[in-house]
Amino acid sequence: MKQEDERGFLSDRFDDWSGEPIPNGWNGIERKLRSETIRRRLALAVLPLILLVSFSVSYFKNPFEPKVEKASIAKNEVVQQGLQSGNAFISKGAAADKIQMNQGENPASDNSKVASIQNENQEIRQRQNLLQNSATPKPELAVLDTDLANAVAIQESENLITESENQPLLAGSVDPTTTLPSNSSIEELAYLNPKEASFSTFIFETQAIPQLSEKPVSSIPSKAKPGFLRSISIQTGYAVSSVELNSAMSEKWKYSMSDPSFTQAGFASIGVRLEQPIKRQFSCFYGLEIGTFIRSSTLTAVSKLPESYEISSMGDGRFSVSPQMEGGKEVRTSLMAFSRAELGVRAAITRHSGILASVQGWGRLGSKSTTTNNQGAAFVKSSSSIAPGFRIGTWWQSGPFSQVEFTYSGFSEKLTDSTPGISFRTGLLGLSFRQSF
Amino acid sequence: MKPEILQKILKGCIEEDARQQRALYESFAKPMLGICLRYAADRMEAEDVLQLGFIKVFKSISTFQGGSFEGWMKRIFIRESINQYHHRRRRPLDFVEDNSAAIFNHSDGFIEAISNLSTQEILKMLARISEGSRIVFTLFAIEGYTHAEIGEMLGISVGTSKSQYSRARQLLKQQLKNHLYETGR
């Protein structure tokens, strides 16, 4: 006797041996099953939301984007301050020249220039404030608004300077940024000393001062531009399905296709896309779509021949089978809600058209299948809710902000409810309209 | 269970019908718990394995290819029991690699002696031997797996499986002697 002969020698003893499960054992299983189902459905429902959030986050995390905002603000401040101070200090041509230069040179593109101008303007503002504060009690200035007061006060100070130095007042002849030493006190500088200021000879010259025009920030060329192009698309299309009946189905049901081409399918979806130019002709994109897919097939179902039957001749070579086989036409319809995320590349072949290709991740959000034959084979839900896919196609620029795409996409049939013995292979021919914003 | 009823239950389980899932549980819970008890350290662990095993069955029922459904379920529960053991110990089954031939006297009356015991008595004796040897003995003598299959399931060599079985046999034989002495048979 060999050891192998002892294999399973106690099997019979344990065949009927069983334990007594705890009475509420099923409740625990049911709870876990339901919670997993809920979790799965929740995950599928939340997936598009997560993708959408990640889209937004990735967009706002674009390294160029915040810099543009900041640069714009800085630029705006500099231009505003410059204009204000420049208009006030128009007699000090150097400052105005600098502001003009910076307008022309796009201050936002050079942080050091922006900083130096900001510093200069800061100094100018400080002096303006000092003058304004000292001038405020004067009755002549009480009726003037702040800006005008600045202008007048400064102008009066200039008069003092010109009077004290016996020099004629010439616009642009004095640059306060060069004449004011950083360590000088106000008392040392006669023209800034409010005690020395006199407003008796008020000359209102502000109208004669040429105003610097403010350029809109958007018109100032910037090296930093947003990198992403956002677009929204509506897509619809026809699905081409090939159907195959295999032996597993014919064993149970004698299925046949009444019309092999009588399988109709279609889909519709809506989506968003972010596109990042890589080179002049290439760009990569990633997008998210949600949509529905429907497929309807007409089959002829005939029940399996019973084990015992009679065939009787009816003459003229005709026979009748008893009992008669049940059967009839059956329309099987599957509806699926899906989401798909894609990552792809787009290439321009001509100026207004090109090709695109992408890989996709499909997620089944929900499905419903119906049949007109209650005795027909059951639909089988796939345990997998996620499957890969692809899309290839062409695009055409139909307008400055609009595109049309004609694409072919494929996905795994595992996502849809299946029928044992029937295989579908589906491809989606889609036409989409895309609008950039 | 009648095949047509089982067929209906399976169809319902594939469609995730809760009533049919419960029907399947009620039909097979007892024998499957029996399997779990052979491998588990205690009844509580066996109940846990039963729960995990049924969840696995419901999840993978669409992959059932046909044949004996009970046999298919049984394999799932055995594997789940072994997984649970690994999980509990946080490491694989600790078998000492031993390729020495498992030589023992097959005509020693062991089979006859153990066959005279009740199922409960056999399980009690099995509970007293080391877990590695017990699992191999259960898989070989009760479930009827070959040493090659056991080796594959446990990740051990065929020789180790044989020697573990031999060891379990010796330990059980010793216990049998004591048992016979105590009962005065």
XYZ file of C-alpha atoms in Angstrom:
622
model
C 0.000 0.000 0.000
C 1.403 3.390 -0.974
C 0.822 6.731 0.663
C -1.155 7.824 -2.404
C -3.686 5.109 -1.638
C -4.591 6.907 1.576
C -5.683 9.994 -0.350
C -9.222 10.932 0.604
C -9.740 7.875 2.809
C -11.704 10.016 5.276
C -13.766 11.847 2.629
C -16.868 9.780 3.192
C -16.769 10.466 6.913
C -16.906 14.181 6.344
C -19.294 14.297 3.393
C -22.331 14.907 5.527
C -20.534 16.540 8.369
C -21.495 20.147 8.682
C -21.560 22.930 11.164
C -24.510 24.974 12.299
C -24.022 28.574 11.269
C -25.053 31.333 13.616
C -28.682 32.350 13.028
C -27.981 35.879 11.774
C -24.985 34.867 9.680
C -26.672 35.969 6.471
C -27.201 39.503 7.767
C -23.489 40.127 7.966
C -22.937 38.860 4.443
C -25.834 40.884 3.071
C -24.585 44.013 4.794
C -21.132 43.587 3.316
C -22.491 42.820 -0.137
C -24.776 45.854 -0.124
C -22.114 48.159 1.236
C -19.737 46.998 -1.466
C -22.372 47.523 -4.141
C -23.153 50.977 -2.793
C -19.462 51.782 -2.590
C -18.930 50.613 -6.160
C -21.860 52.629 -7.472
C -20.814 55.632 -5.448
C -17.283 55.370 -6.757
C -18.593 55.241 -10.297
C -20.832 58.205 -9.709
C -18.075 60.180 -8.030
C -15.457 59.266 -10.616
C -16.602 61.883 -13.137
C -16.724 64.449 -10.350
C -13.184 63.595 -9.276
C -11.992 63.847 -12.841
C -13.760 67.157 -13.226
C -12.156 68.481 -10.049
C -8.757 67.235 -11.140
C -9.333 69.028 -14.433
C -10.049 72.244 -12.618
C -7.182 71.807 -10.204
C -4.725 71.032 -12.958
C -5.964 74.048 -14.857
C -5.622 76.431 -11.945
C -2.313 74.884 -11.000
C -0.989 75.854 -14.421
C 2.290 77.516 -13.507
C 1.757 80.352 -15.952
C -1.690 81.269 -14.798
C -1.083 82.822 -11.361
C 1.965 84.708 -12.629
C -0.142 86.316 -15.286
C -2.612 87.396 -12.652
C 0.095 88.794 -10.397
C 1.989 90.370 -13.224
C -1.169 91.981 -14.467
C -1.903 93.413 -11.069
C 1.641 94.659 -10.649
C 1.571 96.092 -14.120
C -1.694 97.773 -13.462
C -0.471 99.253 -10.219
C 2.708 100.490 -11.789
C 0.897 102.050 -14.699
C -1.741 103.580 -12.438
C 0.789 104.892 -9.986
C 2.995 106.047 -12.755
C 0.158 107.829 -14.492
C -0.989 109.490 -11.326
C 2.446 110.550 -10.246
C 3.491 111.309 -13.761
C 0.547 113.596 -14.305
C 1.276 115.327 -11.049
C 4.968 115.501 -11.624
C 4.823 116.212 -15.270
C 7.309 118.960 -14.753
C 9.714 116.292 -13.684
C 10.180 114.717 -17.042
C 12.422 111.952 -15.921
C 9.745 110.165 -13.959
C 7.233 110.499 -16.750
C 9.806 109.299 -19.237
C 10.468 106.273 -17.111
C 6.799 105.453 -16.908
C 6.415 105.807 -20.628
C 9.442 103.668 -21.195
C 8.047 101.013 -18.925
C 4.713 101.073 -20.683
C 6.470 100.472 -23.931
C 8.721 97.804 -22.606
C 6.068 95.804 -20.796
C 7.078 96.183 -17.188
C 5.555 92.856 -16.260
C 8.193 91.068 -18.275
C 10.982 92.483 -16.142
C 10.479 92.159 -12.436
C 13.509 94.261 -11.520
C 12.223 97.190 -13.556
C 8.830 96.842 -12.028
C 10.378 96.839 -8.587
C 12.549 99.876 -9.259
C 9.618 101.833 -10.641
C 7.513 100.826 -7.714
C 10.235 102.094 -5.403
C 10.433 105.374 -7.237
C 6.711 105.790 -7.201
C 6.685 104.967 -3.545
C 9.106 107.782 -2.855
C 7.085 110.137 -4.989
C 3.922 109.198 -3.168
C 5.566 109.734 0.174
C 6.559 113.218 -0.804
C 3.121 113.863 -2.235
C 1.578 112.811 1.031
C 3.872 115.022 3.014
C 3.036 117.957 0.868
C -0.617 117.153 0.915
C -0.695 116.869 4.670
C 1.073 120.148 5.116
C -1.087 121.827 2.531
C -4.403 120.569 3.754
C -5.056 123.394 6.283
C -4.640 125.953 3.564
C -8.009 127.280 2.551
C -7.129 127.446 -1.109
C -6.706 123.714 -1.244
C -9.777 122.839 0.719
C -11.972 122.878 -2.357
C -9.672 120.735 -4.458
C -9.831 117.021 -4.649
C -6.905 114.944 -3.572
C -5.282 114.453 -6.935
C -5.687 118.025 -7.863
C -4.422 119.057 -4.489
C -1.343 116.982 -5.071
C -0.828 118.550 -8.421
C -1.309 122.038 -7.120
C 0.735 121.496 -4.018
C 3.541 120.071 -6.028
C 3.256 122.787 -8.544
C 3.440 125.329 -5.785
C 6.503 123.661 -4.403
C 8.036 123.849 -7.836
C 7.271 127.517 -7.860
C 9.109 127.837 -4.613
C 12.082 126.047 -6.008
C 12.150 128.131 -9.109
C 11.695 131.301 -7.103
C 14.360 130.480 -4.592
C 16.843 129.481 -7.263
C 15.803 132.197 -9.704
C 15.289 129.637 -12.417
C 12.396 129.644 -14.828
C 9.758 126.975 -14.414
C 10.319 124.459 -17.149
C 8.417 121.249 -17.338
C 10.713 118.295 -17.060
C 13.662 120.232 -15.831
C 13.706 118.741 -12.339
C 13.697 115.142 -11.421
C 12.728 114.638 -7.792
C 14.136 111.166 -7.821
C 17.561 112.536 -8.486
C 17.331 115.752 -6.505
C 16.089 114.129 -3.312
C 18.905 112.403 -1.468
C 17.705 109.405 0.397
C 19.110 110.658 3.726
C 17.874 114.245 3.470
C 15.331 115.557 5.907
C 12.413 117.723 4.847
C 13.740 120.689 6.772
C 16.972 120.634 4.787
C 15.097 120.928 1.549
C 13.496 124.296 1.323
C 11.147 123.425 -1.486
C 9.628 120.618 0.487
C 9.389 122.458 3.760
C 5.731 123.316 4.316
C 6.679 126.286 6.422
C 8.227 127.856 3.415
C 5.323 127.092 1.164
C 3.102 129.900 0.025
C -0.142 129.436 -1.887
C -0.866 133.039 -2.603
C 0.225 132.824 -6.221
C -1.895 129.941 -7.261
C -1.507 128.933 -10.875
C -3.749 126.177 -12.060
C -1.678 124.492 -14.683
C -2.969 120.963 -14.543
C -5.026 121.327 -17.708
C -1.975 122.226 -19.650
C -0.192 119.132 -18.454
C -0.360 116.385 -21.050
C -2.140 113.352 -19.621
C -0.588 109.945 -20.030
C -3.109 107.578 -21.443
C -3.672 104.364 -19.572
C -3.188 101.290 -21.677
C -5.486 98.381 -20.912
C -3.554 95.599 -19.267
C -4.793 93.021 -21.734
C -3.257 94.933 -24.612
C 0.190 94.868 -23.064
C 2.064 92.012 -24.599
C 3.142 89.416 -22.067
C 5.464 86.498 -22.368
C 3.304 84.557 -19.946
C 0.101 83.348 -21.569
C -2.306 80.693 -20.316
C -1.147 77.296 -21.563
C -4.442 75.447 -21.724
C -7.269 75.696 -24.131
C -10.610 74.682 -22.714
C -13.428 73.384 -24.801
C -16.766 71.756 -24.410
C -18.157 69.233 -26.844
C -21.369 67.490 -27.771
C -20.946 64.190 -29.503
C -23.355 61.775 -31.034
C -22.968 58.849 -33.340
C -23.915 55.501 -34.672
C -22.451 52.322 -33.329
C -21.518 49.491 -35.635
C -21.945 46.081 -34.017
C -21.022 42.695 -35.329
C -22.860 39.819 -33.715
C -21.705 36.273 -33.270
C -23.753 33.405 -31.915
C -21.757 30.587 -30.448
C -22.470 27.046 -29.388
C -23.220 27.911 -25.761
C -26.321 29.723 -26.855
C -27.470 27.167 -29.370
C -27.264 24.475 -26.704
C -30.007 26.089 -24.721
C -31.850 28.029 -27.348
C -31.869 27.593 -31.070
C -31.112 31.184 -31.696
C -30.751 32.579 -35.123
C -30.491 36.063 -36.450
C -33.570 36.922 -38.473
C -31.527 39.644 -40.065
C -27.843 39.687 -39.142
C -27.585 43.380 -39.803
C -30.594 44.178 -37.686
C -28.604 45.389 -34.751
C -28.945 49.052 -34.113
C -26.864 50.996 -31.685
C -26.122 54.585 -30.966
C -24.643 56.880 -28.411
C -24.594 60.493 -27.296
C -22.264 62.259 -24.948
C -21.222 65.618 -23.622
C -17.739 66.441 -22.448
C -15.046 68.888 -21.549
C -11.455 68.958 -22.688
C -8.247 70.681 -21.763
C -5.661 71.040 -24.449
C -1.997 71.857 -24.019
C 0.028 72.836 -27.089
C 3.322 70.954 -27.263
C 4.672 72.227 -30.533
C 3.244 74.218 -33.368
C 1.567 71.235 -34.966
C 1.035 69.076 -31.903
C -0.951 69.335 -28.776
C -1.947 66.896 -26.111
C -5.320 66.885 -24.511
C -7.257 65.246 -21.815
C -10.972 65.134 -21.589
C -13.938 63.766 -19.775
C -17.275 62.756 -21.193
C -20.470 61.322 -19.881
C -23.040 59.776 -22.143
C -25.430 56.998 -22.946
C -25.146 54.013 -25.214
C -28.054 51.967 -26.498
C -28.086 48.757 -28.539
C -31.011 46.794 -29.788
C -30.798 43.421 -31.527
C -33.568 41.383 -33.076
C -33.099 37.636 -32.817
C -35.244 34.683 -33.638
C -35.421 32.375 -30.655
C -36.663 28.825 -30.908
C -36.770 26.578 -27.867
C -34.610 23.497 -27.774
C -36.093 20.354 -29.244
C -37.624 18.303 -26.422
C -36.132 14.921 -25.646
C -39.219 13.075 -26.814
C -41.047 14.255 -29.862
C -42.958 12.833 -32.727
C -42.612 13.557 -36.344
C -45.594 12.746 -38.456
C -45.705 12.903 -42.171
C -48.290 15.207 -43.659
C -47.738 14.024 -47.153
C -46.047 15.799 -50.032
C -42.788 15.528 -48.155
C -44.067 17.732 -45.323
C -43.661 16.758 -41.673
C -45.054 18.105 -38.446
C -43.238 17.989 -35.133
C -45.174 17.337 -31.969
C -44.979 19.032 -29.506
C -44.459 22.212 -31.422
C -41.375 24.156 -30.576
C -41.887 27.466 -28.857
C -40.211 30.491 -30.140
C -40.524 33.773 -31.881
C -38.809 37.011 -32.494
C -37.011 38.523 -29.606
C -35.729 42.065 -29.313
C -32.972 42.435 -26.773
C -32.098 45.975 -25.753
C -29.252 47.195 -23.601
C -28.924 50.708 -22.317
C -25.803 51.912 -20.579
C -24.778 55.222 -19.012
C -21.052 55.701 -19.192
C -18.268 58.083 -18.398
C -15.002 58.109 -20.211
C -11.755 59.894 -19.558
C -9.255 60.228 -22.337
C -5.692 61.259 -22.893
C -4.611 61.919 -26.425
C -2.653 63.857 -28.964
C -3.821 66.067 -31.780
C -1.742 66.855 -34.826
C -2.338 69.453 -37.500
C -1.852 68.317 -41.087
C -3.133 71.436 -42.771
C -3.810 74.796 -41.217
C -7.402 73.964 -40.398
C -7.500 70.180 -40.097
C -5.626 67.224 -38.751
C -5.848 63.933 -36.923
C -6.207 62.870 -33.335
C -5.767 59.715 -31.313
C -6.404 58.953 -27.685
C -6.574 56.205 -25.105
C -9.633 56.094 -22.937
C -10.824 54.709 -19.681
C -14.487 53.781 -19.773
C -16.604 53.511 -16.667
C -20.082 52.059 -16.523
C -22.306 54.284 -14.434
C -25.371 52.145 -14.817
C -27.098 49.762 -17.199
C -30.510 48.404 -17.962
C -31.356 45.536 -20.271
C -34.710 44.358 -21.496
C -36.034 41.591 -23.712
C -39.377 41.114 -25.337
C -39.224 37.387 -24.610
C -39.612 36.574 -20.938
C -38.390 33.047 -21.575
C -35.281 34.324 -23.290
C -31.798 33.920 -21.944
C -30.888 36.054 -18.957
C -28.641 39.058 -19.261
C -25.411 38.790 -17.382
C -24.033 41.849 -15.666
C -20.300 42.157 -15.908
C -18.399 42.271 -12.653
C -16.059 44.804 -14.216
C -17.240 48.394 -14.350
C -14.091 49.851 -15.866
C -12.572 48.996 -19.222
C -10.057 50.503 -21.611
C -10.902 52.045 -24.945
C -9.461 54.143 -27.729
C -10.434 56.842 -30.205
C -8.978 57.849 -33.525
C -10.229 60.372 -36.003
C -9.943 63.618 -37.828
C -10.706 67.191 -36.859
C -11.546 70.273 -38.769
C -11.396 73.857 -37.555
C -14.823 75.162 -38.516
C -14.407 78.578 -36.908
C -12.011 80.567 -34.777
C -13.325 78.880 -31.641
C -15.123 75.829 -32.977
C -14.101 72.439 -34.227
C -15.778 69.446 -35.751
C -14.419 65.962 -35.152
C -15.234 62.715 -36.862
C -13.916 59.789 -34.874
C -14.048 56.043 -34.433
C -13.834 54.725 -30.913
C -13.848 51.264 -29.448
C -14.446 49.906 -25.991
C -14.571 46.573 -24.255
C -17.863 44.712 -24.476
C -17.323 43.687 -20.861
C -18.998 46.931 -19.861
C -22.375 46.124 -21.353
C -24.776 43.468 -20.143
C -24.048 40.285 -22.037
C -25.980 37.227 -23.083
C -24.172 33.890 -22.849
C -23.663 32.654 -26.355
C -23.927 36.018 -28.105
C -20.848 38.098 -28.741
C -20.932 41.681 -29.866
C -18.117 43.747 -31.208
C -19.013 47.389 -31.207
C -17.318 50.422 -32.622
C -18.642 53.932 -32.311
C -18.649 56.322 -35.240
C -18.955 59.719 -33.674
C -19.436 63.246 -34.866
C -18.671 65.917 -32.322
C -18.923 69.665 -32.204
C -16.450 71.398 -29.990
C -16.507 74.951 -28.753
C -13.486 76.566 -27.103
C -13.922 79.080 -24.348
C -30.817 20.097 -4.467
C -32.558 19.701 -7.772
C -30.525 20.938 -10.721
C -33.327 23.198 -11.983
C -33.659 24.879 -8.577
C -29.900 25.343 -8.379
C -29.971 26.727 -11.911
C -32.611 29.261 -10.899
C -30.651 30.275 -7.811
C -27.449 30.669 -9.811
C -29.214 32.770 -12.414
C -30.580 34.998 -9.653
C -27.165 35.298 -8.004
C -25.591 36.335 -11.286
C -28.224 39.056 -11.542
C -27.416 40.053 -7.940
C -30.893 39.148 -6.750
C -30.746 39.324 -2.936
C -33.427 36.642 -2.439
C -31.565 34.115 -4.554
C -28.291 34.979 -2.839
C -29.910 34.235 0.480
C -31.324 30.976 -0.880
C -27.820 29.954 -1.949
C -26.442 30.816 1.478
C -29.112 28.824 3.270
C -28.541 25.828 1.025
C -24.787 25.658 1.422
C -23.920 27.421 4.675
C -23.835 24.231 6.768
C -21.519 22.092 4.645
C -19.274 25.080 3.948
C -19.030 25.877 7.651
C -18.026 22.256 8.154
C -15.119 22.827 5.790
C -14.139 26.065 7.505
C -14.151 24.387 10.920
C -11.575 21.852 9.755
C -9.052 24.589 9.076
C -9.936 27.398 11.441
C -8.415 27.826 14.864
C -11.828 28.234 16.462
C -15.474 28.579 15.608
C -15.345 32.360 15.472
C -12.656 32.247 12.827
C -14.649 29.644 10.927
C -17.693 31.964 10.910
C -15.531 34.777 9.560
C -14.161 32.562 6.815
C -17.692 31.455 5.978
C -18.724 35.074 5.513
C -15.691 35.953 3.418
C -16.098 32.817 1.361
C -19.722 33.572 0.492
C -18.866 37.130 -0.487
C -16.194 35.725 -2.794
C -18.677 33.233 -4.214
C -21.225 35.954 -4.988
C -18.597 38.150 -6.553
C -17.177 35.483 -8.806
C -20.284 33.440 -9.507
C -20.429 34.664 -13.098
C -17.099 32.924 -13.710
C -18.510 29.528 -12.772
C -17.941 27.454 -15.882
C -20.196 24.540 -15.095
C -19.621 21.136 -13.526
C -20.146 20.517 -9.828
C -21.160 23.789 -8.228
C -20.629 22.430 -4.740
C -17.111 21.325 -5.655
C -16.415 24.795 -7.034
C -17.680 26.409 -3.833
C -15.734 23.967 -1.713
C -12.492 24.948 -3.411
C -13.240 28.608 -2.744
C -13.829 27.953 0.950
C -10.706 25.834 1.330
C -8.600 28.520 -0.310
C -10.241 31.181 1.818
C -9.511 29.128 4.952
C -5.850 28.863 4.005
C -5.723 32.585 3.184
C -7.243 33.338 6.533
C -4.634 31.214 8.234
C -1.862 33.089 6.414
C -3.486 36.368 7.357
C -3.796 35.406 10.986
C -0.207 34.343 11.217
C 0.982 37.328 9.116
C 3.314 34.958 7.332
C 3.081 31.896 5.131
C 2.566 28.508 6.658
C 5.734 27.576 8.456
C 6.718 24.286 6.949
C 10.152 22.857 7.407
C 11.398 21.906 3.977
C 11.878 18.181 4.122
C 12.288 16.156 0.981
C 13.146 12.950 2.769
C 10.878 10.132 1.783
C 7.845 9.822 3.934
C 8.330 6.221 4.842
C 5.940 4.538 7.144
C 4.315 1.217 7.490
C 1.072 1.338 5.601
C -0.087 -1.889 7.151
C 0.003 -0.606 10.694
C -3.755 -0.574 11.170
C -3.877 3.233 11.303
C -6.642 3.556 8.701
C -8.775 0.934 10.362
C -8.239 2.447 13.813
C -9.037 6.009 12.813
C -12.011 4.901 10.755
C -13.563 3.463 13.886
C -13.582 6.880 15.535
C -16.448 9.318 15.244
C -16.033 12.452 13.154
C -15.922 14.589 16.266
C -13.197 12.424 17.794
C -11.099 12.686 14.622
C -11.457 16.468 14.625
C -10.491 16.627 18.278
C -7.324 14.663 17.602
C -6.524 16.805 14.585
C -6.883 19.912 16.698
C -4.037 18.690 18.926
C -1.393 18.428 16.218
C 0.591 21.281 14.670
C -1.311 23.433 12.211
C 0.958 22.748 9.242
C 0.606 18.997 9.603
C -3.116 19.293 10.291
C -3.768 21.300 7.155
C -1.801 18.900 4.972
C -3.531 15.902 6.557
C -6.971 17.490 6.060
C -6.263 18.380 2.459
C -4.893 14.942 1.668
C -6.978 12.524 3.705
C -10.290 14.364 3.935
C -10.485 16.634 0.856
C -8.649 14.187 -1.360
C -6.133 16.540 -2.942
C -2.894 15.118 -4.314
C 0.434 16.155 -2.820
C 1.163 18.093 -5.983
C -2.072 20.061 -5.590
C -1.405 20.628 -1.898
C 2.103 21.787 -2.678
C 0.710 24.270 -5.173
C -1.944 25.526 -2.771
C 0.398 25.993 0.155
C 3.490 26.952 -1.785
C 5.542 23.992 -0.614
C 7.261 21.137 -2.365
C 5.653 17.760 -2.914
C 8.253 16.177 -0.620
C 7.397 18.579 2.196
C 3.722 17.852 1.781
C 4.429 14.121 1.993
C 6.602 14.438 5.061
C 4.055 16.672 6.774
C 1.380 14.101 6.109
C 3.652 11.411 7.493
C 4.272 13.506 10.583
C 0.549 14.098 11.095
C -0.048 10.398 10.702
C 2.535 9.560 13.367
C 1.093 12.089 15.807
C -2.422 10.827 15.237
C -1.242 7.249 15.654
C 0.235 8.171 19.027
C -2.991 9.796 20.040
C -4.893 6.739 18.866
C -2.792 4.550 21.123
C -3.507 6.820 24.076
C -7.157 6.929 23.183
C -7.432 3.163 22.976
C -5.591 2.867 26.289
C -7.930 5.383 27.931
C -11.083 3.834 26.579
C -9.796 0.337 27.278
C -10.598 -0.897 23.824
